[in-house]
Amino acid sequence: MLWQMVTYIVDTVSSLWYLGIFIMMTIESSFIPFPSEVAMIPAGYLAHQWTMNFGIALFSGTLGALAGATINYFLGKHFGAKIITWLVHRYGKYIFVSEKHYLQSEVFFQKHWGITMFNGRFIPAVRQLISIPAGIFHMNYTKFTLYTIAGAGIWNLILMSIGYIAGQNEQLIHQYSQQALIGVIAFIILASLAYYLIDKYSLKDVKVKK
């Protein structure tokens, strides 16, 4: 059923070219479950065949990702806090989540929002939802935009590169997909470690100055 829906969406917007990529990536980055691979890997292949410009396709996909993320951001900003607070107050005891836990998560997100937003763009399912807490906790929208563009841009570049390099060879697509996934995981680990060390030693320096 899900695959039929995906196929229908792809067939519907494929004739729209760059606008189709924008629409699919807007859907992918909103709360609707839709894999970005469906849009960006074929876009890379079409760029390889010289029927689509690589840079414009990448720009369209990244702009679409920002549009979808923005929808979630403002949904979280205007409605998320009230809904989450109500759910925690009413049902939190059943899932061992208290208002204290909610406040702790807010403090954590506000302190580490940068690396959380950036890394979240590389993780399936998380990248669709990470914009909601950004809105709930009123993350600065300009910074939200920059981190979203950076994360989504790199992810879309990886996916398009897979399609561009692999061409028509499905076996190569599978191979490069696995390598890309390993590379992304390694990148996230290294980026998180670097952020932790920088944050740790910067706080240490502040304490010494005091």
mmCIF file with all atom_site columns, C-alpha atoms in Angstrom:
data_model
loop_
_atom_site.group_PDB
_atom_site.id
_atom_site.type_symbol
_atom_site.label_atom_id
_atom_site.label_alt_id
_atom_site.label_comp_id
_atom_site.label_asym_id
_atom_site.label_entity_id
_atom_site.label_seq_id
_atom_site.pdbx_PDB_ins_code
_atom_site.Cartn_x
_atom_site.Cartn_y
_atom_site.Cartn_z
_atom_site.occupancy
_atom_site.B_iso_or_equiv
_atom_site.pdbx_formal_charge
_atom_site.auth_seq_id
_atom_site.auth_comp_id
_atom_site.auth_asym_id
_atom_site.auth_atom_id
_atom_site.pdbx_PDB_model_num
ATOM 1   C CA . MET A 1 1   ? 0.000  0.000  0.000   1.00 0.00 ? 1   MET A CA 1
ATOM 2   C CA . LEU A 1 2   ? 2.764  2.436  0.950   1.00 0.00 ? 2   LEU A CA 1
ATOM 3   C CA . TRP A 1 3   ? 4.787  1.561  -2.148  1.00 0.00 ? 3   TRP A CA 1
ATOM 4   C CA . GLN A 1 4   ? 1.731  2.117  -4.368  1.00 0.00 ? 4   GLN A CA 1
ATOM 5   C CA . MET A 1 5   ? 1.286  5.542  -2.806  1.00 0.00 ? 5   MET A CA 1
ATOM 6   C CA . VAL A 1 6   ? 4.959  6.376  -3.386  1.00 0.00 ? 6   VAL A CA 1
ATOM 7   C CA . THR A 1 7   ? 4.751  5.202  -7.011  1.00 0.00 ? 7   THR A CA 1
ATOM 8   C CA . TYR A 1 8   ? 1.643  7.296  -7.589  1.00 0.00 ? 8   TYR A CA 1
ATOM 9   C CA . ILE A 1 9   ? 3.276  10.417 -6.153  1.00 0.00 ? 9   ILE A CA 1
ATOM 10  C CA . VAL A 1 10  ? 6.438  9.910  -8.210  1.00 0.00 ? 10  VAL A CA 1
ATOM 11  C CA . ASP A 1 11  ? 4.469  9.378  -11.434 1.00 0.00 ? 11  ASP A CA 1
ATOM 12  C CA . THR A 1 12  ? 2.345  12.443 -10.721 1.00 0.00 ? 12  THR A CA 1
ATOM 13  C CA . VAL A 1 13  ? 5.200  14.878 -10.137 1.00 0.00 ? 13  VAL A CA 1
ATOM 14  C CA . SER A 1 14  ? 7.930  13.388 -12.353 1.00 0.00 ? 14  SER A CA 1
ATOM 15  C CA . SER A 1 15  ? 6.708  15.404 -15.333 1.00 0.00 ? 15  SER A CA 1
ATOM 16  C CA . LEU A 1 16  ? 7.202  18.591 -13.306 1.00 0.00 ? 16  LEU A CA 1
ATOM 17  C CA . TRP A 1 17  ? 11.004 18.114 -13.182 1.00 0.00 ? 17  TRP A CA 1
ATOM 18  C CA . TYR A 1 18  ? 12.571 20.545 -10.701 1.00 0.00 ? 18  TYR A CA 1
ATOM 19  C CA . LEU A 1 19  ? 9.195  21.553 -9.307  1.00 0.00 ? 19  LEU A CA 1
ATOM 20  C CA . GLY A 1 20  ? 8.458  17.842 -8.846  1.00 0.00 ? 20  GLY A CA 1
ATOM 21  C CA . ILE A 1 21  ? 11.666 17.408 -6.841  1.00 0.00 ? 21  ILE A CA 1
ATOM 22  C CA . PHE A 1 22  ? 10.725 20.418 -4.726  1.00 0.00 ? 22  PHE A CA 1
ATOM 23  C CA . ILE A 1 23  ? 7.246  19.003 -4.050  1.00 0.00 ? 23  ILE A CA 1
ATOM 24  C CA . MET A 1 24  ? 8.518  15.517 -3.163  1.00 0.00 ? 24  MET A CA 1
ATOM 25  C CA . MET A 1 25  ? 11.172 16.867 -0.810  1.00 0.00 ? 25  MET A CA 1
ATOM 26  C CA . THR A 1 26  ? 8.647  19.198 0.816   1.00 0.00 ? 26  THR A CA 1
ATOM 27  C CA . ILE A 1 27  ? 6.464  16.159 1.484   1.00 0.00 ? 27  ILE A CA 1
ATOM 28  C CA . GLU A 1 28  ? 9.476  14.157 2.719   1.00 0.00 ? 28  GLU A CA 1
ATOM 29  C CA . SER A 1 29  ? 10.514 16.811 5.234   1.00 0.00 ? 29  SER A CA 1
ATOM 30  C CA . SER A 1 30  ? 7.018  17.373 6.596   1.00 0.00 ? 30  SER A CA 1
ATOM 31  C CA . PHE A 1 31  ? 5.120  14.980 8.853   1.00 0.00 ? 31  PHE A CA 1
ATOM 32  C CA . ILE A 1 32  ? 4.131  12.747 5.893   1.00 0.00 ? 32  ILE A CA 1
ATOM 33  C CA . PRO A 1 33  ? 6.304  9.577  5.687   1.00 0.00 ? 33  PRO A CA 1
ATOM 34  C CA . PHE A 1 34  ? 8.021  9.679  2.285   1.00 0.00 ? 34  PHE A CA 1
ATOM 35  C CA . PRO A 1 35  ? 11.599 8.573  1.502   1.00 0.00 ? 35  PRO A CA 1
ATOM 36  C CA . SER A 1 36  ? 13.922 11.249 0.109   1.00 0.00 ? 36  SER A CA 1
ATOM 37  C CA . GLU A 1 37  ? 15.746 8.511  -1.804  1.00 0.00 ? 37  GLU A CA 1
ATOM 38  C CA . VAL A 1 38  ? 12.742 8.258  -4.149  1.00 0.00 ? 38  VAL A CA 1
ATOM 39  C CA . ALA A 1 39  ? 13.323 11.808 -5.371  1.00 0.00 ? 39  ALA A CA 1
ATOM 40  C CA . MET A 1 40  ? 17.037 12.516 -5.101  1.00 0.00 ? 40  MET A CA 1
ATOM 41  C CA . ILE A 1 41  ? 18.663 9.294  -6.374  1.00 0.00 ? 41  ILE A CA 1
ATOM 42  C CA . PRO A 1 42  ? 16.665 9.379  -9.654  1.00 0.00 ? 42  PRO A CA 1
ATOM 43  C CA . ALA A 1 43  ? 17.502 13.095 -9.910  1.00 0.00 ? 43  ALA A CA 1
ATOM 44  C CA . GLY A 1 44  ? 21.186 12.199 -9.749  1.00 0.00 ? 44  GLY A CA 1
ATOM 45  C CA . TYR A 1 45  ? 20.686 9.589  -12.461 1.00 0.00 ? 45  TYR A CA 1
ATOM 46  C CA . LEU A 1 46  ? 18.884 12.101 -14.701 1.00 0.00 ? 46  LEU A CA 1
ATOM 47  C CA . ALA A 1 47  ? 21.742 14.545 -14.149 1.00 0.00 ? 47  ALA A CA 1
ATOM 48  C CA . HIS A 1 48  ? 24.143 11.802 -15.278 1.00 0.00 ? 48  HIS A CA 1
ATOM 49  C CA . GLN A 1 49  ? 22.082 11.453 -18.474 1.00 0.00 ? 49  GLN A CA 1
ATOM 50  C CA . TRP A 1 50  ? 22.298 15.233 -19.066 1.00 0.00 ? 50  TRP A CA 1
ATOM 51  C CA . THR A 1 51  ? 18.508 15.555 -18.907 1.00 0.00 ? 51  THR A CA 1
ATOM 52  C CA . MET A 1 52  ? 18.613 17.483 -15.635 1.00 0.00 ? 52  MET A CA 1
ATOM 53  C CA . ASN A 1 53  ? 21.074 19.994 -14.204 1.00 0.00 ? 53  ASN A CA 1
ATOM 54  C CA . PHE A 1 54  ? 22.796 18.596 -11.098 1.00 0.00 ? 54  PHE A CA 1
ATOM 55  C CA . GLY A 1 55  ? 23.069 21.932 -9.297  1.00 0.00 ? 55  GLY A CA 1
ATOM 56  C CA . ILE A 1 56  ? 19.492 23.047 -9.964  1.00 0.00 ? 56  ILE A CA 1
ATOM 57  C CA . ALA A 1 57  ? 18.139 19.637 -8.909  1.00 0.00 ? 57  ALA A CA 1
ATOM 58  C CA . LEU A 1 58  ? 20.184 19.787 -5.691  1.00 0.00 ? 58  LEU A CA 1
ATOM 59  C CA . PHE A 1 59  ? 18.968 23.323 -5.005  1.00 0.00 ? 59  PHE A CA 1
ATOM 60  C CA . SER A 1 60  ? 15.340 22.316 -5.668  1.00 0.00 ? 60  SER A CA 1
ATOM 61  C CA . GLY A 1 61  ? 15.567 19.329 -3.323  1.00 0.00 ? 61  GLY A CA 1
ATOM 62  C CA . THR A 1 62  ? 17.233 21.310 -0.550  1.00 0.00 ? 62  THR A CA 1
ATOM 63  C CA . LEU A 1 63  ? 14.745 24.167 -0.870  1.00 0.00 ? 63  LEU A CA 1
ATOM 64  C CA . GLY A 1 64  ? 11.914 21.627 -0.711  1.00 0.00 ? 64  GLY A CA 1
ATOM 65  C CA . ALA A 1 65  ? 13.430 20.077 2.414   1.00 0.00 ? 65  ALA A CA 1
ATOM 66  C CA . LEU A 1 66  ? 13.551 23.521 4.025   1.00 0.00 ? 66  LEU A CA 1
ATOM 67  C CA . ALA A 1 67  ? 9.911  24.166 3.071   1.00 0.00 ? 67  ALA A CA 1
ATOM 68  C CA . GLY A 1 68  ? 8.752  20.896 4.654   1.00 0.00 ? 68  GLY A CA 1
ATOM 69  C CA . ALA A 1 69  ? 10.879 21.461 7.742   1.00 0.00 ? 69  ALA A CA 1
ATOM 70  C CA . THR A 1 70  ? 9.444  24.967 8.072   1.00 0.00 ? 70  THR A CA 1
ATOM 71  C CA . ILE A 1 71  ? 5.911  23.540 8.104   1.00 0.00 ? 71  ILE A CA 1
ATOM 72  C CA . ASN A 1 72  ? 6.849  21.286 11.025  1.00 0.00 ? 72  ASN A CA 1
ATOM 73  C CA . TYR A 1 73  ? 8.706  24.120 12.755  1.00 0.00 ? 73  TYR A CA 1
ATOM 74  C CA . PHE A 1 74  ? 5.670  26.406 12.837  1.00 0.00 ? 74  PHE A CA 1
ATOM 75  C CA . LEU A 1 75  ? 3.326  23.551 13.720  1.00 0.00 ? 75  LEU A CA 1
ATOM 76  C CA . GLY A 1 76  ? 5.549  22.860 16.710  1.00 0.00 ? 76  GLY A CA 1
ATOM 77  C CA . LYS A 1 77  ? 5.862  26.542 17.573  1.00 0.00 ? 77  LYS A CA 1
ATOM 78  C CA . HIS A 1 78  ? 2.132  27.299 17.569  1.00 0.00 ? 78  HIS A CA 1
ATOM 79  C CA . PHE A 1 79  ? 0.582  23.994 18.642  1.00 0.00 ? 79  PHE A CA 1
ATOM 80  C CA . GLY A 1 80  ? 3.295  21.611 19.844  1.00 0.00 ? 80  GLY A CA 1
ATOM 81  C CA . ALA A 1 81  ? 3.950  22.923 23.350  1.00 0.00 ? 81  ALA A CA 1
ATOM 82  C CA . LYS A 1 82  ? 0.262  22.893 24.314  1.00 0.00 ? 82  LYS A CA 1
ATOM 83  C CA . ILE A 1 83  ? -0.252 19.377 22.970  1.00 0.00 ? 83  ILE A CA 1
ATOM 84  C CA . ILE A 1 84  ? 2.926  17.957 24.553  1.00 0.00 ? 84  ILE A CA 1
ATOM 85  C CA . THR A 1 85  ? 2.182  19.592 27.910  1.00 0.00 ? 85  THR A CA 1
ATOM 86  C CA . TRP A 1 86  ? -1.357 18.190 27.868  1.00 0.00 ? 86  TRP A CA 1
ATOM 87  C CA . LEU A 1 87  ? -0.147 14.692 26.929  1.00 0.00 ? 87  LEU A CA 1
ATOM 88  C CA . VAL A 1 88  ? 2.561  14.686 29.605  1.00 0.00 ? 88  VAL A CA 1
ATOM 89  C CA . HIS A 1 89  ? 0.163  15.945 32.260  1.00 0.00 ? 89  HIS A CA 1
ATOM 90  C CA . ARG A 1 90  ? -2.561 13.458 31.344  1.00 0.00 ? 90  ARG A CA 1
ATOM 91  C CA . TYR A 1 91  ? -0.680 10.347 30.216  1.00 0.00 ? 91  TYR A CA 1
ATOM 92  C CA . GLY A 1 92  ? 2.921  10.917 31.293  1.00 0.00 ? 92  GLY A CA 1
ATOM 93  C CA . LYS A 1 93  ? 2.671  8.671  34.343  1.00 0.00 ? 93  LYS A CA 1
ATOM 94  C CA . TYR A 1 94  ? 1.745  5.716  32.136  1.00 0.00 ? 94  TYR A CA 1
ATOM 95  C CA . ILE A 1 95  ? 4.902  6.018  30.025  1.00 0.00 ? 95  ILE A CA 1
ATOM 96  C CA . PHE A 1 96  ? 7.166  7.239  32.861  1.00 0.00 ? 96  PHE A CA 1
ATOM 97  C CA . VAL A 1 97  ? 7.483  10.776 31.484  1.00 0.00 ? 97  VAL A CA 1
ATOM 98  C CA . SER A 1 98  ? 6.985  13.645 33.906  1.00 0.00 ? 98  SER A CA 1
ATOM 99  C CA . GLU A 1 99  ? 6.912  17.398 33.467  1.00 0.00 ? 99  GLU A CA 1
ATOM 100 C CA . LYS A 1 100 ? 10.442 17.393 34.893  1.00 0.00 ? 100 LYS A CA 1
ATOM 101 C CA . HIS A 1 101 ? 11.576 15.159 32.027  1.00 0.00 ? 101 HIS A CA 1
ATOM 102 C CA . TYR A 1 102 ? 9.936  17.522 29.564  1.00 0.00 ? 102 TYR A CA 1
ATOM 103 C CA . LEU A 1 103 ? 11.776 20.499 31.066  1.00 0.00 ? 103 LEU A CA 1
ATOM 104 C CA . GLN A 1 104 ? 15.055 18.561 31.009  1.00 0.00 ? 104 GLN A CA 1
ATOM 105 C CA . SER A 1 105 ? 14.574 17.781 27.323  1.00 0.00 ? 105 SER A CA 1
ATOM 106 C CA . GLU A 1 106 ? 13.938 21.470 26.683  1.00 0.00 ? 106 GLU A CA 1
ATOM 107 C CA . VAL A 1 107 ? 17.166 22.444 28.449  1.00 0.00 ? 107 VAL A CA 1
ATOM 108 C CA . PHE A 1 108 ? 19.107 19.783 26.526  1.00 0.00 ? 108 PHE A CA 1
ATOM 109 C CA . PHE A 1 109 ? 17.693 20.848 23.164  1.00 0.00 ? 109 PHE A CA 1
ATOM 110 C CA . GLN A 1 110 ? 18.324 24.537 23.786  1.00 0.00 ? 110 GLN A CA 1
ATOM 111 C CA . LYS A 1 111 ? 21.921 23.774 24.754  1.00 0.00 ? 111 LYS A CA 1
ATOM 112 C CA . HIS A 1 112 ? 22.677 21.351 21.923  1.00 0.00 ? 112 HIS A CA 1
ATOM 113 C CA . TRP A 1 113 ? 20.174 22.430 19.270  1.00 0.00 ? 113 TRP A CA 1
ATOM 114 C CA . GLY A 1 114 ? 22.856 23.036 16.638  1.00 0.00 ? 114 GLY A CA 1
ATOM 115 C CA . ILE A 1 115 ? 24.390 19.571 16.496  1.00 0.00 ? 115 ILE A CA 1
ATOM 116 C CA . THR A 1 116 ? 20.977 17.987 17.119  1.00 0.00 ? 116 THR A CA 1
ATOM 117 C CA . MET A 1 117 ? 19.394 19.768 14.155  1.00 0.00 ? 117 MET A CA 1
ATOM 118 C CA . PHE A 1 118 ? 22.336 19.083 11.846  1.00 0.00 ? 118 PHE A CA 1
ATOM 119 C CA . ASN A 1 119 ? 22.758 15.393 12.678  1.00 0.00 ? 119 ASN A CA 1
ATOM 120 C CA . GLY A 1 120 ? 19.011 14.824 12.709  1.00 0.00 ? 120 GLY A CA 1
ATOM 121 C CA . ARG A 1 121 ? 18.832 15.587 8.981   1.00 0.00 ? 121 ARG A CA 1
ATOM 122 C CA . PHE A 1 122 ? 20.802 12.395 8.244   1.00 0.00 ? 122 PHE A CA 1
ATOM 123 C CA . ILE A 1 123 ? 18.651 9.966  10.231  1.00 0.00 ? 123 ILE A CA 1
ATOM 124 C CA . PRO A 1 124 ? 15.503 8.447  8.657   1.00 0.00 ? 124 PRO A CA 1
ATOM 125 C CA . ALA A 1 125 ? 12.259 9.309  10.491  1.00 0.00 ? 125 ALA A CA 1
ATOM 126 C CA . VAL A 1 126 ? 14.191 11.670 12.794  1.00 0.00 ? 126 VAL A CA 1
ATOM 127 C CA . ARG A 1 127 ? 14.729 14.207 10.001  1.00 0.00 ? 127 ARG A CA 1
ATOM 128 C CA . GLN A 1 128 ? 10.961 14.469 9.508   1.00 0.00 ? 128 GLN A CA 1
ATOM 129 C CA . LEU A 1 129 ? 10.313 15.109 13.203  1.00 0.00 ? 129 LEU A CA 1
ATOM 130 C CA . ILE A 1 130 ? 13.369 17.045 14.398  1.00 0.00 ? 130 ILE A CA 1
ATOM 131 C CA . SER A 1 131 ? 11.870 20.352 13.237  1.00 0.00 ? 131 SER A CA 1
ATOM 132 C CA . ILE A 1 132 ? 8.907  20.005 15.606  1.00 0.00 ? 132 ILE A CA 1
ATOM 133 C CA . PRO A 1 133 ? 10.881 20.346 18.888  1.00 0.00 ? 133 PRO A CA 1
ATOM 134 C CA . ALA A 1 134 ? 12.815 23.188 17.249  1.00 0.00 ? 134 ALA A CA 1
ATOM 135 C CA . GLY A 1 135 ? 9.508  25.011 16.955  1.00 0.00 ? 135 GLY A CA 1
ATOM 136 C CA . ILE A 1 136 ? 8.235  23.927 20.359  1.00 0.00 ? 136 ILE A CA 1
ATOM 137 C CA . PHE A 1 137 ? 11.323 25.318 22.101  1.00 0.00 ? 137 PHE A CA 1
ATOM 138 C CA . HIS A 1 138 ? 11.343 28.469 19.892  1.00 0.00 ? 138 HIS A CA 1
ATOM 139 C CA . MET A 1 139 ? 14.706 27.906 18.239  1.00 0.00 ? 139 MET A CA 1
ATOM 140 C CA . ASN A 1 140 ? 15.867 30.988 16.323  1.00 0.00 ? 140 ASN A CA 1
ATOM 141 C CA . TYR A 1 141 ? 14.380 30.594 12.846  1.00 0.00 ? 141 TYR A CA 1
ATOM 142 C CA . THR A 1 142 ? 17.389 32.048 11.013  1.00 0.00 ? 142 THR A CA 1
ATOM 143 C CA . LYS A 1 143 ? 19.717 29.553 12.684  1.00 0.00 ? 143 LYS A CA 1
ATOM 144 C CA . PHE A 1 144 ? 17.138 26.809 12.151  1.00 0.00 ? 144 PHE A CA 1
ATOM 145 C CA . THR A 1 145 ? 17.154 27.638 8.440   1.00 0.00 ? 145 THR A CA 1
ATOM 146 C CA . LEU A 1 146 ? 20.945 27.571 8.176   1.00 0.00 ? 146 LEU A CA 1
ATOM 147 C CA . TYR A 1 147 ? 21.317 24.222 9.958   1.00 0.00 ? 147 TYR A CA 1
ATOM 148 C CA . THR A 1 148 ? 18.460 22.715 7.956   1.00 0.00 ? 148 THR A CA 1
ATOM 149 C CA . ILE A 1 149 ? 19.973 23.831 4.650   1.00 0.00 ? 149 ILE A CA 1
ATOM 150 C CA . ALA A 1 150 ? 23.407 22.531 5.666   1.00 0.00 ? 150 ALA A CA 1
ATOM 151 C CA . GLY A 1 151 ? 22.163 19.119 6.802   1.00 0.00 ? 151 GLY A CA 1
ATOM 152 C CA . ALA A 1 152 ? 19.603 18.626 4.024   1.00 0.00 ? 152 ALA A CA 1
ATOM 153 C CA . GLY A 1 153 ? 22.020 19.904 1.392   1.00 0.00 ? 153 GLY A CA 1
ATOM 154 C CA . ILE A 1 154 ? 24.722 17.409 2.342   1.00 0.00 ? 154 ILE A CA 1
ATOM 155 C CA . TRP A 1 155 ? 22.215 14.529 2.548   1.00 0.00 ? 155 TRP A CA 1
ATOM 156 C CA . ASN A 1 156 ? 20.720 15.392 -0.848  1.00 0.00 ? 156 ASN A CA 1
ATOM 157 C CA . LEU A 1 157 ? 24.210 15.678 -2.324  1.00 0.00 ? 157 LEU A CA 1
ATOM 158 C CA . ILE A 1 158 ? 25.013 12.166 -1.085  1.00 0.00 ? 158 ILE A CA 1
ATOM 159 C CA . LEU A 1 159 ? 21.804 10.741 -2.565  1.00 0.00 ? 159 LEU A CA 1
ATOM 160 C CA . MET A 1 160 ? 22.240 12.510 -5.899  1.00 0.00 ? 160 MET A CA 1
ATOM 161 C CA . SER A 1 161 ? 25.856 11.378 -6.094  1.00 0.00 ? 161 SER A CA 1
ATOM 162 C CA . ILE A 1 162 ? 24.706 7.774  -5.665  1.00 0.00 ? 162 ILE A CA 1
ATOM 163 C CA . GLY A 1 163 ? 22.348 8.128  -8.619  1.00 0.00 ? 163 GLY A CA 1
ATOM 164 C CA . TYR A 1 164 ? 24.919 10.025 -10.687 1.00 0.00 ? 164 TYR A CA 1
ATOM 165 C CA . ILE A 1 165 ? 27.742 7.529  -10.162 1.00 0.00 ? 165 ILE A CA 1
ATOM 166 C CA . ALA A 1 166 ? 25.664 4.385  -10.368 1.00 0.00 ? 166 ALA A CA 1
ATOM 167 C CA . GLY A 1 167 ? 23.766 5.220  -13.544 1.00 0.00 ? 167 GLY A CA 1
ATOM 168 C CA . GLN A 1 168 ? 21.521 2.383  -14.675 1.00 0.00 ? 168 GLN A CA 1
ATOM 169 C CA . ASN A 1 169 ? 23.345 -0.313 -12.703 1.00 0.00 ? 169 ASN A CA 1
ATOM 170 C CA . GLU A 1 170 ? 21.021 -1.272 -9.823  1.00 0.00 ? 170 GLU A CA 1
ATOM 171 C CA . GLN A 1 171 ? 23.746 -3.369 -8.202  1.00 0.00 ? 171 GLN A CA 1
ATOM 172 C CA . LEU A 1 172 ? 25.978 -0.304 -7.994  1.00 0.00 ? 172 LEU A CA 1
ATOM 173 C CA . ILE A 1 173 ? 23.118 1.725  -6.541  1.00 0.00 ? 173 ILE A CA 1
ATOM 174 C CA . HIS A 1 174 ? 22.742 -0.854 -3.773  1.00 0.00 ? 174 HIS A CA 1
ATOM 175 C CA . GLN A 1 175 ? 26.511 -0.916 -3.202  1.00 0.00 ? 175 GLN A CA 1
ATOM 176 C CA . TYR A 1 176 ? 26.931 2.849  -3.034  1.00 0.00 ? 176 TYR A CA 1
ATOM 177 C CA . SER A 1 177 ? 23.842 3.171  -0.849  1.00 0.00 ? 177 SER A CA 1
ATOM 178 C CA . GLN A 1 178 ? 25.462 0.913  1.753   1.00 0.00 ? 178 GLN A CA 1
ATOM 179 C CA . GLN A 1 179 ? 28.756 2.800  1.552   1.00 0.00 ? 179 GLN A CA 1
ATOM 180 C CA . ALA A 1 180 ? 26.965 6.129  1.866   1.00 0.00 ? 180 ALA A CA 1
ATOM 181 C CA . LEU A 1 181 ? 25.051 4.919  4.920   1.00 0.00 ? 181 LEU A CA 1
ATOM 182 C CA . ILE A 1 182 ? 28.288 3.789  6.598   1.00 0.00 ? 182 ILE A CA 1
ATOM 183 C CA . GLY A 1 183 ? 29.905 7.111  5.736   1.00 0.00 ? 183 GLY A CA 1
ATOM 184 C CA . VAL A 1 184 ? 26.989 9.110  7.129   1.00 0.00 ? 184 VAL A CA 1
ATOM 185 C CA . ILE A 1 185 ? 26.993 7.127  10.390  1.00 0.00 ? 185 ILE A CA 1
ATOM 186 C CA . ALA A 1 186 ? 30.755 7.657  10.766  1.00 0.00 ? 186 ALA A CA 1
ATOM 187 C CA . PHE A 1 187 ? 30.333 11.365 10.031  1.00 0.00 ? 187 PHE A CA 1
ATOM 188 C CA . ILE A 1 188 ? 27.596 11.739 12.646  1.00 0.00 ? 188 ILE A CA 1
ATOM 189 C CA . ILE A 1 189 ? 29.718 9.968  15.279  1.00 0.00 ? 189 ILE A CA 1
ATOM 190 C CA . LEU A 1 190 ? 32.778 12.121 14.543  1.00 0.00 ? 190 LEU A CA 1
ATOM 191 C CA . ALA A 1 191 ? 30.750 15.348 14.430  1.00 0.00 ? 191 ALA A CA 1
ATOM 192 C CA . SER A 1 192 ? 29.047 14.530 17.728  1.00 0.00 ? 192 SER A CA 1
ATOM 193 C CA . LEU A 1 193 ? 32.384 13.644 19.348  1.00 0.00 ? 193 LEU A CA 1
ATOM 194 C CA . ALA A 1 194 ? 33.988 16.861 18.107  1.00 0.00 ? 194 ALA A CA 1
ATOM 195 C CA . TYR A 1 195 ? 31.048 18.904 19.372  1.00 0.00 ? 195 TYR A CA 1
ATOM 196 C CA . TYR A 1 196 ? 31.199 17.181 22.773  1.00 0.00 ? 196 TYR A CA 1
ATOM 197 C CA . LEU A 1 197 ? 34.939 17.850 23.148  1.00 0.00 ? 197 LEU A CA 1
ATOM 198 C CA . ILE A 1 198 ? 34.631 21.481 22.053  1.00 0.00 ? 198 ILE A CA 1
ATOM 199 C CA . ASP A 1 199 ? 31.680 22.028 24.381  1.00 0.00 ? 199 ASP A CA 1
ATOM 200 C CA . LYS A 1 200 ? 33.451 20.306 27.284  1.00 0.00 ? 200 LYS A CA 1
ATOM 201 C CA . TYR A 1 201 ? 36.704 22.231 27.026  1.00 0.00 ? 201 TYR A CA 1
ATOM 202 C CA . SER A 1 202 ? 35.020 25.558 26.314  1.00 0.00 ? 202 SER A CA 1
ATOM 203 C CA . LEU A 1 203 ? 33.003 25.155 29.524  1.00 0.00 ? 203 LEU A CA 1
ATOM 204 C CA . LYS A 1 204 ? 36.198 24.210 31.351  1.00 0.00 ? 204 LYS A CA 1
ATOM 205 C CA . ASP A 1 205 ? 37.885 27.394 30.142  1.00 0.00 ? 205 ASP A CA 1
ATOM 206 C CA . VAL A 1 206 ? 34.941 29.463 31.340  1.00 0.00 ? 206 VAL A CA 1
ATOM 207 C CA . LYS A 1 207 ? 35.187 27.961 34.814  1.00 0.00 ? 207 LYS A CA 1
ATOM 208 C CA . VAL A 1 208 ? 38.905 28.702 34.986  1.00 0.00 ? 208 VAL A CA 1
ATOM 209 C CA . LYS A 1 209 ? 38.323 32.351 34.051  1.00 0.00 ? 209 LYS A CA 1
ATOM 210 C CA . LYS A 1 210 ? 35.816 32.680 36.856  1.00 0.00 ? 210 LYS A CA 1
#
